[in-house]
Amino acid sequence: MHAADAPATLSSTAITSAARNGVLLMLLGMLMFSLNDVMGKWLVSTYSVGQVVFIRSVAALIVLAPFLWIGGPRKLVEVERPAMQAARVFMSTAEVFAFYFAVSYMPLADVMTYWLAVPIYVAAISPFILGEPVGWRRWSAIIVGFIGVIIALEPSSQALTPQAIISILGSMTFAAMLLLGRSLRGTPDTTLVFWQIVGAGLAGLASISVEWTPVSVRDLFLLGLLGVVAMLAHVLVNRALKLADAATVAPLQYTLLLWAILFGWFVFGDVPRTPMLIGAGFIIASGLFIFFREQQLKSQGRIKAPAETVVTGSGDSV
């Protein structure tokens, strides 16, 4: 009896251990993304957004090069649906520039709150773009999430700034990028990331031809580290999703807001606004409901699209 039960017990223990490791890796991945965002905010106070994006893109390509070599160059040029690929690159580039522009003027926690609304935008747009069904429960959660965005935005003549509007538009372009990614499931991840980096890098290069600030050795190291840290964060998140069920680790993405508040407070002296905290509560509650509802429908076979949408800070898909 005991001997027969041993394999099952061992299997259960292994699964539990893998899930625990997945949680730890996900938490570490979110911390890495937060550090990446902090460094980005720090650097755009000295250098232009384009200069920051260009140098981090070069660093990310250097890190990605061995994986591209293993995969072969043919996969980079022979892509499915080139027009949609180009649209995704455009959206990802616009999103990165919008994020760094926003954090150069706004508290990190405020910007992060708007970006955490991305799963809500994805759920709202999916029925029209991908034909994915959305029932009344998820529509209700979507409305609650939008209310949270409005509360966090605190619309008034003083608070409704161009920076806040750009934050909203930037997070929406990130949602569009994710939706386009869902339509390009046949494209290898390295190919998607490669063109994403190239698009951002070329846009950064074009902008620095107008404005270039001499870079110190320390800051050059930090600029290069931006791409490396984001790449490492993606590796950690992807590994976490392989070790543990998405329902266990994906909600941990919201620890990004906690890190944003802490780093913003201690590094930049940004005190969290009450409307931002209240709005963030609405957004997180809405996002979690949408996520778990989609997990439930997926397990019932009522939807086929993957439900796990993991937001990674600036969308820093490197």
Short mmCIF file of C-alpha atoms in Angstrom, two decimals:
data_model
loop_
_atom_site.label_atom_id
_atom_site.label_comp_id
_atom_site.label_asym_id
_atom_site.label_seq_id
_atom_site.Cartn_x
_atom_site.Cartn_y
_atom_site.Cartn_z
CA MET A 1 0.00 0.00 0.00
CA HIS A 2 2.68 2.44 1.05
CA ALA A 3 4.99 1.33 -1.77
CA ALA A 4 2.26 1.85 -4.33
CA ASP A 5 1.54 5.30 -2.97
CA ALA A 6 5.21 6.39 -3.07
CA PRO A 7 5.33 7.41 -6.76
CA ALA A 8 2.18 9.51 -6.38
CA THR A 9 3.57 11.17 -3.26
CA LEU A 10 6.85 11.86 -5.00
CA SER A 11 5.03 13.30 -8.02
CA SER A 12 2.92 15.54 -5.81
CA THR A 13 6.02 16.75 -3.97
CA ALA A 14 7.80 17.48 -7.25
CA ILE A 15 4.80 19.45 -8.54
CA THR A 16 4.62 21.46 -5.32
CA SER A 17 8.33 22.19 -5.47
CA ALA A 18 8.07 23.30 -9.12
CA ALA A 19 5.14 25.58 -8.30
CA ARG A 20 7.08 27.11 -5.41
CA ASN A 21 10.07 27.72 -7.67
CA GLY A 22 7.75 29.22 -10.27
CA VAL A 23 6.37 31.69 -7.72
CA LEU A 24 9.87 32.69 -6.62
CA LEU A 25 11.05 33.17 -10.21
CA MET A 26 7.96 35.22 -11.06
CA LEU A 27 8.50 37.49 -8.04
CA LEU A 28 12.16 37.89 -8.98
CA GLY A 29 11.20 38.62 -12.59
CA MET A 30 8.81 41.39 -11.49
CA LEU A 31 11.54 42.85 -9.29
CA MET A 32 13.93 42.84 -12.24
CA PHE A 33 11.38 44.63 -14.42
CA SER A 34 10.88 47.20 -11.66
CA LEU A 35 14.63 47.78 -11.39
CA ASN A 36 14.73 48.20 -15.16
CA ASP A 37 12.00 50.84 -14.96
CA VAL A 38 13.77 52.65 -12.11
CA MET A 39 17.01 52.79 -14.08
CA GLY A 40 15.09 54.02 -17.12
CA LYS A 41 13.43 56.80 -15.15
CA TRP A 42 16.78 57.77 -13.65
CA LEU A 43 18.52 57.92 -17.03
CA VAL A 44 15.84 59.84 -18.95
CA SER A 45 16.34 62.68 -16.49
CA THR A 46 19.78 63.17 -18.08
CA TYR A 47 19.51 61.72 -21.60
CA SER A 48 16.83 61.93 -24.26
CA VAL A 49 14.31 59.12 -24.57
CA GLY A 50 15.66 58.25 -28.01
CA GLN A 51 19.22 57.98 -26.73
CA VAL A 52 18.16 55.71 -23.88
CA VAL A 53 16.09 53.50 -26.18
CA PHE A 54 18.88 53.26 -28.79
CA ILE A 55 21.65 52.20 -26.39
CA ARG A 56 19.45 49.72 -24.50
CA SER A 57 18.37 48.23 -27.85
CA VAL A 58 22.00 47.70 -28.89
CA ALA A 59 22.72 46.01 -25.54
CA ALA A 60 19.64 43.79 -25.88
CA LEU A 61 20.67 42.71 -29.39
CA ILE A 62 24.12 41.75 -28.12
CA VAL A 63 22.54 39.54 -25.45
CA LEU A 64 20.04 38.09 -27.94
CA ALA A 65 22.65 37.40 -30.65
CA PRO A 66 23.59 33.83 -29.56
CA PHE A 67 19.92 32.78 -29.58
CA LEU A 68 19.44 34.33 -33.02
CA TRP A 69 22.50 32.46 -34.31
CA ILE A 70 21.18 29.15 -33.00
CA GLY A 71 17.76 29.74 -34.54
CA GLY A 72 19.20 30.72 -37.91
CA PRO A 73 18.84 34.01 -39.81
CA ARG A 74 16.19 32.63 -42.14
CA LYS A 75 13.59 32.70 -39.35
CA LEU A 76 14.17 36.44 -38.96
CA VAL A 77 13.27 37.32 -42.55
CA GLU A 78 10.80 34.62 -43.55
CA VAL A 79 7.94 35.73 -41.29
CA GLU A 80 4.21 35.19 -41.47
CA ARG A 81 1.94 38.14 -42.29
CA PRO A 82 4.63 40.83 -42.77
CA ALA A 83 2.15 43.71 -42.60
CA MET A 84 0.94 42.58 -39.17
CA GLN A 85 4.54 42.09 -38.06
CA ALA A 86 5.30 45.68 -39.07
CA ALA A 87 2.23 46.93 -37.23
CA ARG A 88 3.34 45.11 -34.08
CA VAL A 89 6.84 46.63 -34.31
CA PHE A 90 5.31 50.09 -34.73
CA MET A 91 3.08 49.59 -31.67
CA SER A 92 5.91 48.24 -29.52
CA THR A 93 8.17 51.14 -30.50
CA ALA A 94 5.48 53.72 -29.74
CA GLU A 95 4.81 52.04 -26.40
CA VAL A 96 8.45 52.10 -25.29
CA PHE A 97 8.85 55.77 -26.19
CA ALA A 98 5.56 56.62 -24.46
CA PHE A 99 6.63 54.81 -21.29
CA TYR A 100 10.00 56.51 -20.99
CA PHE A 101 8.47 59.89 -21.84
CA ALA A 102 5.83 59.38 -19.14
CA VAL A 103 8.25 58.33 -16.39
CA SER A 104 10.47 61.30 -17.15
CA TYR A 105 7.64 63.57 -15.97
CA MET A 106 5.41 61.46 -13.70
CA PRO A 107 5.84 59.31 -10.58
CA LEU A 108 6.71 55.72 -11.42
CA ALA A 109 3.70 54.33 -9.52
CA ASP A 110 1.29 56.52 -11.50
CA VAL A 111 2.69 55.34 -14.82
CA MET A 112 2.69 51.72 -13.66
CA THR A 113 -0.97 51.99 -12.65
CA TYR A 114 -1.95 52.92 -16.20
CA TRP A 115 0.14 50.08 -17.64
CA LEU A 116 -1.47 47.55 -15.29
CA ALA A 117 -4.76 48.29 -17.04
CA VAL A 118 -3.45 46.59 -20.20
CA PRO A 119 -5.26 43.25 -19.57
CA ILE A 120 -8.50 45.24 -19.31
CA TYR A 121 -7.90 46.85 -22.70
CA VAL A 122 -7.01 43.48 -24.19
CA ALA A 123 -10.23 41.93 -22.88
CA ALA A 124 -12.27 44.87 -24.18
CA ILE A 125 -10.76 44.87 -27.68
CA SER A 126 -10.49 41.08 -28.19
CA PRO A 127 -14.13 40.58 -29.28
CA PHE A 128 -13.72 43.09 -32.11
CA ILE A 129 -10.21 42.17 -33.28
CA LEU A 130 -9.95 38.44 -32.60
CA GLY A 131 -13.62 37.50 -32.36
CA GLU A 132 -13.15 36.17 -28.82
CA PRO A 133 -16.43 35.99 -26.87
CA VAL A 134 -16.78 38.17 -23.76
CA GLY A 135 -19.76 37.60 -21.47
CA TRP A 136 -21.53 40.05 -19.20
CA ARG A 137 -19.35 39.17 -16.20
CA ARG A 138 -16.14 40.15 -17.94
CA TRP A 139 -17.78 43.22 -19.50
CA SER A 140 -18.74 44.28 -15.97
CA ALA A 141 -15.16 43.79 -14.83
CA ILE A 142 -13.92 45.77 -17.83
CA ILE A 143 -16.19 48.67 -16.90
CA VAL A 144 -14.92 48.54 -13.31
CA GLY A 145 -11.36 48.62 -14.62
CA PHE A 146 -12.07 51.67 -16.77
CA ILE A 147 -13.59 53.39 -13.74
CA GLY A 148 -10.31 52.66 -11.93
CA VAL A 149 -8.35 54.27 -14.77
CA ILE A 150 -10.54 57.38 -14.57
CA ILE A 151 -10.12 57.59 -10.79
CA ALA A 152 -6.33 57.21 -11.09
CA LEU A 153 -6.26 59.77 -13.87
CA GLU A 154 -8.12 62.20 -11.59
CA PRO A 155 -9.43 64.22 -14.53
CA SER A 156 -9.22 67.95 -13.91
CA SER A 157 -7.58 70.94 -15.48
CA GLN A 158 -4.52 70.33 -13.28
CA ALA A 159 -4.26 66.53 -13.42
CA LEU A 160 -5.27 65.85 -17.04
CA THR A 161 -1.80 66.59 -18.34
CA PRO A 162 -0.28 65.63 -21.72
CA GLN A 163 1.99 63.21 -19.84
CA ALA A 164 -1.02 61.42 -18.30
CA ILE A 165 -2.75 61.21 -21.67
CA ILE A 166 0.42 59.82 -23.26
CA SER A 167 0.53 57.21 -20.46
CA ILE A 168 -2.97 56.07 -21.34
CA LEU A 169 -2.21 55.99 -25.07
CA GLY A 170 1.08 54.17 -24.42
CA SER A 171 -0.60 51.45 -22.39
CA MET A 172 -3.21 51.09 -25.14
CA THR A 173 -0.50 50.62 -27.75
CA PHE A 174 0.97 47.91 -25.50
CA ALA A 175 -2.45 46.21 -25.48
CA ALA A 176 -2.56 46.44 -29.28
CA MET A 177 0.93 44.91 -29.44
CA LEU A 178 -0.22 41.96 -27.29
CA LEU A 179 -3.29 41.43 -29.46
CA LEU A 180 -1.18 41.44 -32.61
CA GLY A 181 1.14 38.95 -30.90
CA ARG A 182 -1.81 36.62 -30.34
CA SER A 183 -2.46 36.71 -34.07
CA LEU A 184 1.18 35.81 -34.79
CA ARG A 185 1.46 32.67 -32.69
CA GLY A 186 3.31 30.89 -35.48
CA THR A 187 6.23 33.32 -35.25
CA PRO A 188 9.10 32.26 -32.92
CA ASP A 189 9.54 34.44 -29.83
CA THR A 190 13.11 35.33 -30.80
CA THR A 191 11.90 36.66 -34.16
CA LEU A 192 9.22 38.80 -32.51
CA VAL A 193 11.67 40.17 -29.98
CA PHE A 194 14.38 40.77 -32.61
CA TRP A 195 12.21 42.98 -34.83
CA GLN A 196 10.79 44.69 -31.78
CA ILE A 197 14.29 45.63 -30.63
CA VAL A 198 15.34 46.68 -34.13
CA GLY A 199 12.28 48.90 -34.53
CA ALA A 200 12.88 50.66 -31.21
CA GLY A 201 16.61 50.95 -31.89
CA LEU A 202 16.12 52.53 -35.33
CA ALA A 203 13.58 54.99 -33.93
CA GLY A 204 16.02 55.87 -31.16
CA LEU A 205 18.85 56.28 -33.67
CA ALA A 206 16.72 58.62 -35.80
CA SER A 207 15.92 60.80 -32.80
CA ILE A 208 19.48 61.06 -31.47
CA SER A 209 20.68 62.44 -34.79
CA VAL A 210 18.96 65.61 -33.56
CA GLU A 211 20.00 65.44 -29.93
CA TRP A 212 22.97 63.63 -28.37
CA THR A 213 24.31 64.04 -24.85
CA PRO A 214 27.83 62.79 -24.06
CA VAL A 215 27.55 59.63 -21.94
CA SER A 216 29.70 58.94 -18.89
CA VAL A 217 31.20 55.47 -18.41
CA ARG A 218 28.88 54.80 -15.46
CA ASP A 219 25.77 55.80 -17.37
CA LEU A 220 26.87 53.85 -20.45
CA PHE A 221 27.03 50.78 -18.23
CA LEU A 222 23.54 51.51 -16.84
CA LEU A 223 22.12 52.13 -20.31
CA GLY A 224 23.49 48.79 -21.49
CA LEU A 225 22.23 47.13 -18.33
CA LEU A 226 18.68 48.25 -19.15
CA GLY A 227 18.38 45.82 -22.04
CA VAL A 228 20.17 43.02 -20.19
CA VAL A 229 17.98 43.31 -17.09
CA ALA A 230 14.78 43.35 -19.16
CA MET A 231 15.96 40.31 -21.11
CA LEU A 232 16.77 38.46 -17.88
CA ALA A 233 13.37 39.42 -16.46
CA HIS A 234 11.65 37.89 -19.49
CA VAL A 235 13.65 34.69 -19.06
CA LEU A 236 12.58 34.48 -15.40
CA VAL A 237 8.91 35.11 -16.22
CA ASN A 238 8.85 32.57 -19.06
CA ARG A 239 10.52 29.98 -16.83
CA ALA A 240 8.03 30.69 -14.05
CA LEU A 241 5.12 30.07 -16.41
CA LYS A 242 6.64 26.71 -17.35
CA LEU A 243 7.19 25.59 -13.76
CA ALA A 244 3.84 26.67 -12.32
CA ASP A 245 0.28 27.08 -13.52
CA ALA A 246 -0.49 30.52 -14.92
CA ALA A 247 -3.29 30.94 -12.38
CA THR A 248 -0.66 30.68 -9.65
CA VAL A 249 2.03 33.01 -10.98
CA ALA A 250 0.40 35.46 -13.41
CA PRO A 251 -1.43 37.47 -10.69
CA LEU A 252 1.98 38.15 -9.14
CA GLN A 253 2.53 40.69 -11.93
CA TYR A 254 0.68 43.17 -9.73
CA THR A 255 3.65 43.25 -7.36
CA LEU A 256 5.03 45.64 -9.98
CA LEU A 257 2.87 48.35 -8.44
CA LEU A 258 4.23 47.65 -4.95
CA TRP A 259 7.80 47.96 -6.21
CA ALA A 260 6.90 51.08 -8.16
CA ILE A 261 5.50 52.72 -5.01
CA LEU A 262 8.50 51.72 -2.89
CA PHE A 263 11.16 52.68 -5.44
CA GLY A 264 9.32 55.85 -6.36
CA TRP A 265 9.12 56.86 -2.71
CA PHE A 266 12.67 56.02 -1.64
CA VAL A 267 14.58 56.78 -4.85
CA PHE A 268 12.65 59.71 -6.31
CA GLY A 269 10.72 60.99 -3.29
CA ASP A 270 7.32 60.47 -4.96
CA VAL A 271 4.51 60.18 -2.39
CA PRO A 272 1.62 58.03 -3.74
CA ARG A 273 -1.56 59.96 -4.51
CA THR A 274 -4.76 58.71 -2.86
CA PRO A 275 -6.77 58.68 -6.15
CA MET A 276 -3.96 56.66 -7.76
CA LEU A 277 -4.10 54.05 -4.97
CA ILE A 278 -7.91 53.82 -5.15
CA GLY A 279 -7.85 53.58 -8.95
CA ALA A 280 -5.12 50.95 -8.79
CA GLY A 281 -7.33 48.89 -6.45
CA PHE A 282 -10.15 48.95 -9.02
CA ILE A 283 -7.78 48.07 -11.86
CA ILE A 284 -6.15 45.17 -10.01
CA ALA A 285 -9.49 43.74 -8.87
CA SER A 286 -10.83 43.98 -12.42
CA GLY A 287 -7.70 42.45 -13.95
CA LEU A 288 -7.71 39.54 -11.53
CA PHE A 289 -11.39 38.82 -12.16
CA ILE A 290 -10.88 38.87 -15.94
CA PHE A 291 -7.85 36.60 -15.64
CA PHE A 292 -9.48 33.97 -13.42
CA ARG A 293 -12.72 34.07 -15.41
CA GLU A 294 -10.78 33.40 -18.62
CA GLN A 295 -8.91 30.58 -16.88
CA GLN A 296 -12.25 29.06 -15.90
CA LEU A 297 -13.67 29.34 -19.41
CA LYS A 298 -10.47 27.93 -20.88
CA SER A 299 -10.64 24.88 -18.60
CA GLN A 300 -14.24 24.36 -19.75
CA GLY A 301 -13.16 24.54 -23.37
CA ARG A 302 -15.33 27.59 -24.04
CA ILE A 303 -12.43 29.76 -25.21
CA LYS A 304 -9.27 28.71 -27.05
CA ALA A 305 -7.10 31.79 -26.75
CA PRO A 306 -4.51 31.83 -23.98
CA ALA A 307 -5.85 33.70 -20.96
CA GLU A 308 -2.58 34.64 -19.38
CA THR A 309 -1.59 38.20 -20.22
CA VAL A 310 1.43 39.08 -18.16
CA VAL A 311 2.17 42.78 -18.09
CA THR A 312 5.83 43.55 -17.73
CA GLY A 313 6.22 47.06 -16.65
CA SER A 314 6.99 49.22 -19.62
CA GLY A 315 6.10 46.37 -21.86
CA ASP A 316 9.80 46.06 -21.83
CA SER A 317 9.81 43.15 -24.17
CA VAL A 318 13.29 44.44 -24.52
#
